[in-house]
XYZ file of C-alpha atoms in Angstrom:
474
model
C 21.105 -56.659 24.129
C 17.193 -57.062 24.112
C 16.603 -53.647 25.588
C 18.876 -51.719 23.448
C 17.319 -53.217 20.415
C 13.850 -52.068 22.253
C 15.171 -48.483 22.711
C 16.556 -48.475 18.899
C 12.945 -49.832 18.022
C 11.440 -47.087 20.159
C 13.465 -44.378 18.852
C 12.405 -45.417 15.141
C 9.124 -45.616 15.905
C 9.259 -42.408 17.070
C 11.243 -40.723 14.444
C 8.565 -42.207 11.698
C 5.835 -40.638 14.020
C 7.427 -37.032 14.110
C 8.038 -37.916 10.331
C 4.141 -38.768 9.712
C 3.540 -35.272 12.007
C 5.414 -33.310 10.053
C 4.541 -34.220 6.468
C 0.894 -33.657 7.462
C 1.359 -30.255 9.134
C 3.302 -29.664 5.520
C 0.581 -31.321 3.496
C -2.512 -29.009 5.558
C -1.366 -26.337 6.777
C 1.740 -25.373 4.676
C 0.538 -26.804 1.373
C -1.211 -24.016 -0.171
C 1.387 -21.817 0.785
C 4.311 -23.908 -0.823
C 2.360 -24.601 -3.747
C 1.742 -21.099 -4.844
C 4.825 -19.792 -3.414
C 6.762 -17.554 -6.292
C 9.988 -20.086 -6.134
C 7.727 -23.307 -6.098
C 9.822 -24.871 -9.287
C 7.305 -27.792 -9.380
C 4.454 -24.933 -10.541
C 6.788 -23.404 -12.993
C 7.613 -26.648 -14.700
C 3.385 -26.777 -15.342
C 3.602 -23.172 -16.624
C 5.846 -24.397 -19.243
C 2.982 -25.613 -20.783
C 0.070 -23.057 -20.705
C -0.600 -20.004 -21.878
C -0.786 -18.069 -19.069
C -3.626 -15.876 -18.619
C -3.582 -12.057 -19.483
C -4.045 -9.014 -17.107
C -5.605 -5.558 -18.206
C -6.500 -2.546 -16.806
C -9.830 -1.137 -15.894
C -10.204 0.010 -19.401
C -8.706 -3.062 -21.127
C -5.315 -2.097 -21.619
C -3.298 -5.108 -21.827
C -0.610 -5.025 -18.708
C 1.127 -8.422 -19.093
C 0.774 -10.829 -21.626
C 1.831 -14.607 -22.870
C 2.792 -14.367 -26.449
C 4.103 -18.027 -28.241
C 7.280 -17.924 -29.833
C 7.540 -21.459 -31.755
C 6.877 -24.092 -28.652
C 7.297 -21.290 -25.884
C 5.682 -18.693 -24.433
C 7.208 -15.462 -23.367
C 5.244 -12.960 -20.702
C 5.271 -9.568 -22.247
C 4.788 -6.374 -19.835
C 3.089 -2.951 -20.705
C 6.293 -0.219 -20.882
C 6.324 3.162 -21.753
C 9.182 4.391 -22.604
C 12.107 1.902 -20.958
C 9.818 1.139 -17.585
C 6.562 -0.696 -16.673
C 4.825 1.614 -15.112
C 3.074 -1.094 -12.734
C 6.403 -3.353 -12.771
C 6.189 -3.188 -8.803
C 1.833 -4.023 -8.545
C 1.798 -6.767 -11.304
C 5.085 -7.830 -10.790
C 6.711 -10.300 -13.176
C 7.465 -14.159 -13.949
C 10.849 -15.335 -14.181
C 11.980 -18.900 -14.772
C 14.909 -17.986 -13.147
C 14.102 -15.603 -10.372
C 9.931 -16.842 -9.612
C 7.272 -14.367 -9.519
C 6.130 -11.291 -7.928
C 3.127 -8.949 -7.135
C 0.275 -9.959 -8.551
C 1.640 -12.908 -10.858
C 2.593 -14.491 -7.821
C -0.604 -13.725 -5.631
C -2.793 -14.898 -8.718
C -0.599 -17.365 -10.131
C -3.367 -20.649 -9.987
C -5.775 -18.552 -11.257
C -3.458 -16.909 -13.913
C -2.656 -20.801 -14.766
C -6.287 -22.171 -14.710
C -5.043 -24.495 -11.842
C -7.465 -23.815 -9.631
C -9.625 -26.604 -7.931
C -12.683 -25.405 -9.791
C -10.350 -25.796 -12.895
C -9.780 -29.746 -12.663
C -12.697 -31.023 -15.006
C -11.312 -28.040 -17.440
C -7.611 -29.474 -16.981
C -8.980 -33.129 -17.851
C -10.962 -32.336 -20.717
C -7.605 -30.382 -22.264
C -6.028 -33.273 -21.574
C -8.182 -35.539 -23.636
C -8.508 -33.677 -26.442
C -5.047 -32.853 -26.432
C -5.548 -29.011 -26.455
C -2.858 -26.378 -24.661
C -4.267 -25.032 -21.934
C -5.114 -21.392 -20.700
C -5.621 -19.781 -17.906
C -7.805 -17.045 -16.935
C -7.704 -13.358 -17.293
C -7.464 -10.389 -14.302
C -8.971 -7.190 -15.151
C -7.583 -4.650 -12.392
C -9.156 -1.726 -10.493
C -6.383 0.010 -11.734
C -6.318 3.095 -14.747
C -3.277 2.962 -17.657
C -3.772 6.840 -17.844
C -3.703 7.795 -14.224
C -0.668 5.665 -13.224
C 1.453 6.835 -16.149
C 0.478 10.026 -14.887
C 1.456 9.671 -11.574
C 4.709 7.912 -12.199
C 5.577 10.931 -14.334
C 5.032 13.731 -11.871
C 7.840 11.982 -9.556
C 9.816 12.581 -12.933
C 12.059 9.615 -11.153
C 12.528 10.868 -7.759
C 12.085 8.227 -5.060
C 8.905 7.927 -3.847
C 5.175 6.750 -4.608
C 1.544 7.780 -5.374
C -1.507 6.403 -4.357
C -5.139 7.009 -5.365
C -8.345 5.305 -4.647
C -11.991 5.042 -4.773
C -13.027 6.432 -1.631
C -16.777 5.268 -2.048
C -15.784 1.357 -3.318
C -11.801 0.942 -1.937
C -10.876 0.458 -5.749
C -7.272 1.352 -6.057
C -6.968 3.584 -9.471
C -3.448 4.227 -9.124
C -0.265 2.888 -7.091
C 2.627 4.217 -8.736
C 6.145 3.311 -7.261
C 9.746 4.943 -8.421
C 11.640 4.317 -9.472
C 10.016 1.861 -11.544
C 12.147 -0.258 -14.029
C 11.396 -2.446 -16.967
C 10.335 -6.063 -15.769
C 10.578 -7.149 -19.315
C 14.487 -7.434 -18.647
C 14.563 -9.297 -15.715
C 16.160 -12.201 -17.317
C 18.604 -10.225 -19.161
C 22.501 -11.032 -17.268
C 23.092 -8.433 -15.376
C 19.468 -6.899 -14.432
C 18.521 -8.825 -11.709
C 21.865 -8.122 -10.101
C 22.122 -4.886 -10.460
C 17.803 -4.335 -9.174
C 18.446 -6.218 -5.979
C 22.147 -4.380 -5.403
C 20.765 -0.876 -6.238
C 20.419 0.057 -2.200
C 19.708 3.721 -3.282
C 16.883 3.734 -5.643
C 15.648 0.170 -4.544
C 12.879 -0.307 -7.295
C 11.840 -3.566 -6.648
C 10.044 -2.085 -3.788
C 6.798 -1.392 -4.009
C 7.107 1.999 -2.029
C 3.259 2.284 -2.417
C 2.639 -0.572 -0.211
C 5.898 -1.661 1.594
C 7.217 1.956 2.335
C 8.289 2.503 6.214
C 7.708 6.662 6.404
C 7.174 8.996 8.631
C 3.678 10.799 8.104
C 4.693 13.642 9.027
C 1.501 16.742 9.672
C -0.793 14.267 7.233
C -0.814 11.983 10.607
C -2.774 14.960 11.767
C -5.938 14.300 10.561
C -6.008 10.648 12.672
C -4.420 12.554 15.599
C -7.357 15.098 15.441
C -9.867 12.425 14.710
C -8.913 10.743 18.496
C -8.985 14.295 19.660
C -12.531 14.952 18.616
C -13.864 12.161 19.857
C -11.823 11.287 23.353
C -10.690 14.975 24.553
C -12.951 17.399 25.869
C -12.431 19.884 23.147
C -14.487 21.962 20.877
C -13.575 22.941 17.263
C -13.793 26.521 18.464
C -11.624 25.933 21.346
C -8.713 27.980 21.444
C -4.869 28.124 22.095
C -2.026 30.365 21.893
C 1.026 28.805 19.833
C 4.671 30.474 20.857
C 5.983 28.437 18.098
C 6.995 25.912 20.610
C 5.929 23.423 23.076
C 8.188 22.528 26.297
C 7.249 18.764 27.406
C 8.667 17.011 29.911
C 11.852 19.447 30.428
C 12.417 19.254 26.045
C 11.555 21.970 23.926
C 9.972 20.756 20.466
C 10.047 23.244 18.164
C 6.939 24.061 15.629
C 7.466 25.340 12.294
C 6.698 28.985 13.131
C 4.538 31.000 15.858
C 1.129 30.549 14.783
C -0.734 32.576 17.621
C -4.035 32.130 18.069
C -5.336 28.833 17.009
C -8.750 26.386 16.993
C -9.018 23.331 15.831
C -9.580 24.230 11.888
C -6.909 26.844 11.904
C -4.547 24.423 14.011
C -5.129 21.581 10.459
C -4.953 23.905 7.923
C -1.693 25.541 8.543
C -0.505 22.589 10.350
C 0.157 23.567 13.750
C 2.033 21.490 15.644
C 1.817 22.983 18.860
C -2.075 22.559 19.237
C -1.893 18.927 18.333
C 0.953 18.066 20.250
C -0.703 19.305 23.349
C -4.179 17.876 22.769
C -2.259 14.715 21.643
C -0.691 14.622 25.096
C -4.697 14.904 26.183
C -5.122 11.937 24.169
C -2.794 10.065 26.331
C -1.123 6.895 24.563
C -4.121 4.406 24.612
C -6.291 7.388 22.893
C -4.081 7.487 20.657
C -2.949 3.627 19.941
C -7.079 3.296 19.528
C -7.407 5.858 16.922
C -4.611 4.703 14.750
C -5.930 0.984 14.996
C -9.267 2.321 13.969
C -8.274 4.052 11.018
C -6.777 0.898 10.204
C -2.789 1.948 10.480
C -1.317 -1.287 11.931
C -3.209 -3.488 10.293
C -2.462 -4.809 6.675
C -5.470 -5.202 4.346
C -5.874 -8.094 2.005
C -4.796 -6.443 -1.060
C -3.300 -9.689 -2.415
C 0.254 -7.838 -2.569
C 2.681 -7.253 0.433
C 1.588 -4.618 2.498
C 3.912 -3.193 5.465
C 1.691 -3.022 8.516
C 2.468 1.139 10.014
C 4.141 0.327 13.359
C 4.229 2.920 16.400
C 6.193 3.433 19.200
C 6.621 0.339 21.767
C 7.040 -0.052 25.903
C 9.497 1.941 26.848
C 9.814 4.340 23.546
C 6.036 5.386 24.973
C 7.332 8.704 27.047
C 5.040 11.973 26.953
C 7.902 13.817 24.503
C 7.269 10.554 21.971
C 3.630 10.709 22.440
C 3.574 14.924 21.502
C 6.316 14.146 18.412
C 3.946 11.038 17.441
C 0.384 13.349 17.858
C 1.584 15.815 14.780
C 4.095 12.485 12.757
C 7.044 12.791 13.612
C 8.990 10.109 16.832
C 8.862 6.327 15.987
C 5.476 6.191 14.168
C 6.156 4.628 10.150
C 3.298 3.963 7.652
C 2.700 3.439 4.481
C 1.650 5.528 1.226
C -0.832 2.972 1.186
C -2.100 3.420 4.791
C -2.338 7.151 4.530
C -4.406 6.985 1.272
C -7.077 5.104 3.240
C -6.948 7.481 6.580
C -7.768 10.305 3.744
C -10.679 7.814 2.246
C -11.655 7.474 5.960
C -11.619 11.697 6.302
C -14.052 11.514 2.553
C -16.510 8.754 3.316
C -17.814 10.126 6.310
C -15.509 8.151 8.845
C -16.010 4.498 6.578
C -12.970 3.004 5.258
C -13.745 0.605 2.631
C -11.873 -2.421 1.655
C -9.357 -1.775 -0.567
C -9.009 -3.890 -3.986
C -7.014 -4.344 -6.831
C -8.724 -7.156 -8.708
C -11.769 -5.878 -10.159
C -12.473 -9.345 -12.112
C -11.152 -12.611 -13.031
C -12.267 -14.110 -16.558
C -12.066 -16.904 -18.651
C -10.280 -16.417 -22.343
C -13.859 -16.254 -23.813
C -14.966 -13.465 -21.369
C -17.423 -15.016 -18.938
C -16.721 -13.896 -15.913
C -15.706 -16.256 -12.639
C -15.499 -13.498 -10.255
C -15.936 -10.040 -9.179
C -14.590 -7.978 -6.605
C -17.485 -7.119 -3.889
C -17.674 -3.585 -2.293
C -17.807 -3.821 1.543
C -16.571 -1.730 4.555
C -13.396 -2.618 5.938
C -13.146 -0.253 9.004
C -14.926 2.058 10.809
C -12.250 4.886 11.367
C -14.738 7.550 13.157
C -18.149 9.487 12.993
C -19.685 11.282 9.855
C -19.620 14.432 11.471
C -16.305 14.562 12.737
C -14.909 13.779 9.755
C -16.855 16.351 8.427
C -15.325 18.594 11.131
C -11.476 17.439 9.951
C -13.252 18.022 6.038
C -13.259 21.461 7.140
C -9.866 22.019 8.182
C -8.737 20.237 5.075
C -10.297 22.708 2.549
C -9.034 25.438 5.039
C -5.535 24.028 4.362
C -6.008 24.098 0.490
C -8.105 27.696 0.366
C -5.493 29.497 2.338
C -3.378 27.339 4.216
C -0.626 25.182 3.519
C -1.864 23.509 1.220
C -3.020 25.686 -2.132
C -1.293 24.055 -4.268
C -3.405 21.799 -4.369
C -6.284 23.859 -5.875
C -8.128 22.769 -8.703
C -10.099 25.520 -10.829
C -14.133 25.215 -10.363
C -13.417 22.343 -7.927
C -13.038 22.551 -4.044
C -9.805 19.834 -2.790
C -9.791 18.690 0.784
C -5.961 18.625 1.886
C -3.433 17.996 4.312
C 0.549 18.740 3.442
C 3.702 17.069 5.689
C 7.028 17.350 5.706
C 8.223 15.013 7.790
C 11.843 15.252 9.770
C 14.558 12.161 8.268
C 17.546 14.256 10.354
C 19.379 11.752 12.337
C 22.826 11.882 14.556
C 24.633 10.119 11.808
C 23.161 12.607 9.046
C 21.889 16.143 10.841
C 21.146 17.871 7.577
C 19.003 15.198 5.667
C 15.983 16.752 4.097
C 12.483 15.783 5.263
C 10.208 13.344 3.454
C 7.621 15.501 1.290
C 3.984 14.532 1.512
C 0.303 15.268 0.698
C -2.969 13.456 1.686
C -6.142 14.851 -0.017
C -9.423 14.534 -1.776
C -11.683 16.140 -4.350
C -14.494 17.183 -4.576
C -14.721 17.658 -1.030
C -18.576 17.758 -1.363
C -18.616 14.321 -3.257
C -15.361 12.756 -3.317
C -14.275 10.806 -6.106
C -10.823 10.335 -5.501
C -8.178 10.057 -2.775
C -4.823 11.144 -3.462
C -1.608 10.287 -1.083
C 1.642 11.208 -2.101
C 5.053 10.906 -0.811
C 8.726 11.885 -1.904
C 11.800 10.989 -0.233
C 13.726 13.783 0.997
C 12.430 16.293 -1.414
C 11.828 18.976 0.888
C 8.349 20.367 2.553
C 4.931 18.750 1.814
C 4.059 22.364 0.445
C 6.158 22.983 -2.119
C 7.194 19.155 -3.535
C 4.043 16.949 -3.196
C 1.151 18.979 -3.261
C 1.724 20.041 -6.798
C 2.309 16.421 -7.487
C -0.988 15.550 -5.806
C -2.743 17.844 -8.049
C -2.087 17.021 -10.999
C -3.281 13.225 -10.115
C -6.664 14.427 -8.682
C -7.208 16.887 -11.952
C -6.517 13.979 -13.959
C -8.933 11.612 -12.535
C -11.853 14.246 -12.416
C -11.457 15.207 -15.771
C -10.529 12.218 -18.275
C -9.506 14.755 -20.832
């Protein structure tokens, strides 16, 4: 009897030990997560009663707002026409549903519940007053995104632009977009989280799983520059074809004669399949990890890491499909942006932001966003060398649609195969990479559209328009 009461006392003992364990490891490690986690009801009961803080644009447009009806406050969203044009980057606030984007990254701060904000708190306490929380003032520009979002004119897909020289992100326009000022309306959140087709509470920008299609190009000639023994004046002869191990991979048209410029800028996929296969798979794995492709920067919002083919997927035919975008390799809108920013800062990526400042309500500022490097994706002069290749593309290669009048645009087109067993004739993804002006860049443009056809004809003209509308304000 003795010893099973010692067991029993044992087994308590250590059940209030793995207890003790537990709520600690939930407490530390866990408890910053949990408390700012978007369906943490505990923070929206507090939210009840403050005004949350507002969040403008670069210029001070007003992108979400708290206005007080009676004893409660309702968050009001930037539309223009019947969608928020940044519903998918600032996300929304739901009592029902939590948060998203960057309500939820920057909810304490949003809330003035920050651990620099508990003398504040006590104070508004005291005196009884409602407290507020503090303002964001994003990277991001009103203008450009509404222009972007419009030149998808609702096809699915997403635009990026950015800052090359700082990583500020000017525009990340996802659509469809939708209006987040319904969300609690019946029937809305159903129908945004059943609508499989046009899925627009993804932010396609960031979260997008593509193929790159020819824009991978200018990372696969990047790790051929610097790890092959090949000049830019090296030439090839393209058939239109390549045969690797025993399979014949077809390119989009005979291209003769080709070096390393001519191979970019009418996208030959002959030249950097075979160089790619030079390369070899670790060449290659290196260069995409420098330019920063599988990793996920802290942007605050969900970012989809780009992934690449794994063990046994790594065959030579994968490798030559994955040197010119096409086989297993998915990225981002997001990721390709910076590879371009990589191409226009002389081989620097820098670290991409969204949060230019946080305020208080009287406008002193608490923090600003601080320009630094993130990667080191190559060498100044090859990506001067890949520069070159770009502008060839957008003087007279694939890419003139992309010209802008008295300015000279750095590009890269793809179209990018979606044909699978199940559905042989699917169109390819359209896409564009580019920057202007190539001499000085200002602004990096990537651009995708699902299944829209070539990179030529859909996005480029798409791309365009963005990059005219960021040089010239007017």
């Amino acid at each position: 009897m003795k010893q099973n009461i010692k067991k029993l006392g044992y087994a308590l003992l250590s059940t209030f030990i793995i207890l003790i364990l537990y709520l600690t490891y939930l407490m530390v490690q866990q408890g910053e997560a949990l408390a700012n986690h978007p369906q943490n009801r505990r923070l929206a009961a507090k939210e009840a009663a403050i005004i949350r803080g507002t969040i403008y644009d670069r210029n001070g447009v007003k992108l979400a707002e708290t206005r007080w009806l009676g004893d409660h406050g309702q968050r009001v969203y930037f539309t223009a026409g019947n969608v928020a044009p940044f519903a998918q980057v600032v996300g929304y606030v739901s009592e029902k549903y939590g948060s998203s984007g960057l309500e939820a990254a920057y909810g304490k701060q949003l809330l003035g519940l920050t651990d620099a904000d508990a003398v504040k708190n006590i104070i508004d306490k005291i005196l009884n007053r409602t407290p507020r929380g503090h303002d964001l003032v994003l990277t991001l520009d009103t203008r450009l995104q509404m222009i972007a979002l419009q030149a998808l004119h609702g096809h699915r897909g997403a635009v990026v632009a950015l800052d090359p020289n700082t990583g500020a992100v000017l525009a990340m326009a996802s659509s469809p977009a939708y209006d987040t000022n319904t969300i609690g309306n019946p029937g809305v959140w159903t129908y945004l989280n059943n609508n499989q087709n046009g899925a627009p509470l993804l932010n396609r920008a960031t979260q997008g799983a593509y193929p790159p299609g020819s824009v991978m190009k200018i990372i696969t000639g990047a790790g051929i520059l610097a790890n092959v023994q090949v000049q830019p004046g090296d030439t090839l002869s393209c058939p239109g074809y390549v045969v690797v191990d025993g399979s014949k991979i077809a390119d989009n048209r005979a291209h003769g004669t080709v070096n390393f410029i001519k191979a970019l800028a009418v996208s030959c996929n002959t030249y950097f399949a075979r160089e790619g296969l030079k390369l070899g798979w670790d060449g290659f794995i290196d260069t995409a990890n420098k330019f920063g492709l599988t990793k996920s920067p802290d942007l605050g919002i969900p970012v989809r890491s780009g992934t690449l083919a794994t063990g046994e997927r790594r065959t030579q035919s994968q490798l030559a499909e994955s040197s010119f975008g096409q086989g297993d390799t998915l990225v981002s809108p997001l990721h390709m942006a910076l590879a371009g920013a990589a191409i226009a800062n002389n081989g620097v990526i820098m670290k991409p932001y969204l949060v230019q400042e946080i305020r208080t309500a009287s406008g002193s500022t608490l923090q600003r966003a601080e320009v630094s490097p993130w990667l080191t994706a190559t060498s100044p002069q090859i990506a001067n060398i890949i520069t070159q290749g770009m502008l060839g593309a957008v003087e007279w290669g694939t890419g003139t649609g992309a010209a802008i009048r008295g300015v000279r645009v750095a590009g890269k087109t793809g179209t990018a195969e979606t044909k699978t067993a199940r559905d042989p004739h699917s169109p390819p993804h359209s896409w564009f990479v580019g920057f202007a002006p190539a001499d000085h860049p200002k602004v990096v443009v990537a651009v995708i559209v699902e299944k829209a056809g070539s990179g030529a004809a859909v996005a480029t003209p798409i791309a365009r328009e963005v990059m005219a509308a960021a040089l010239f304000e007017h």
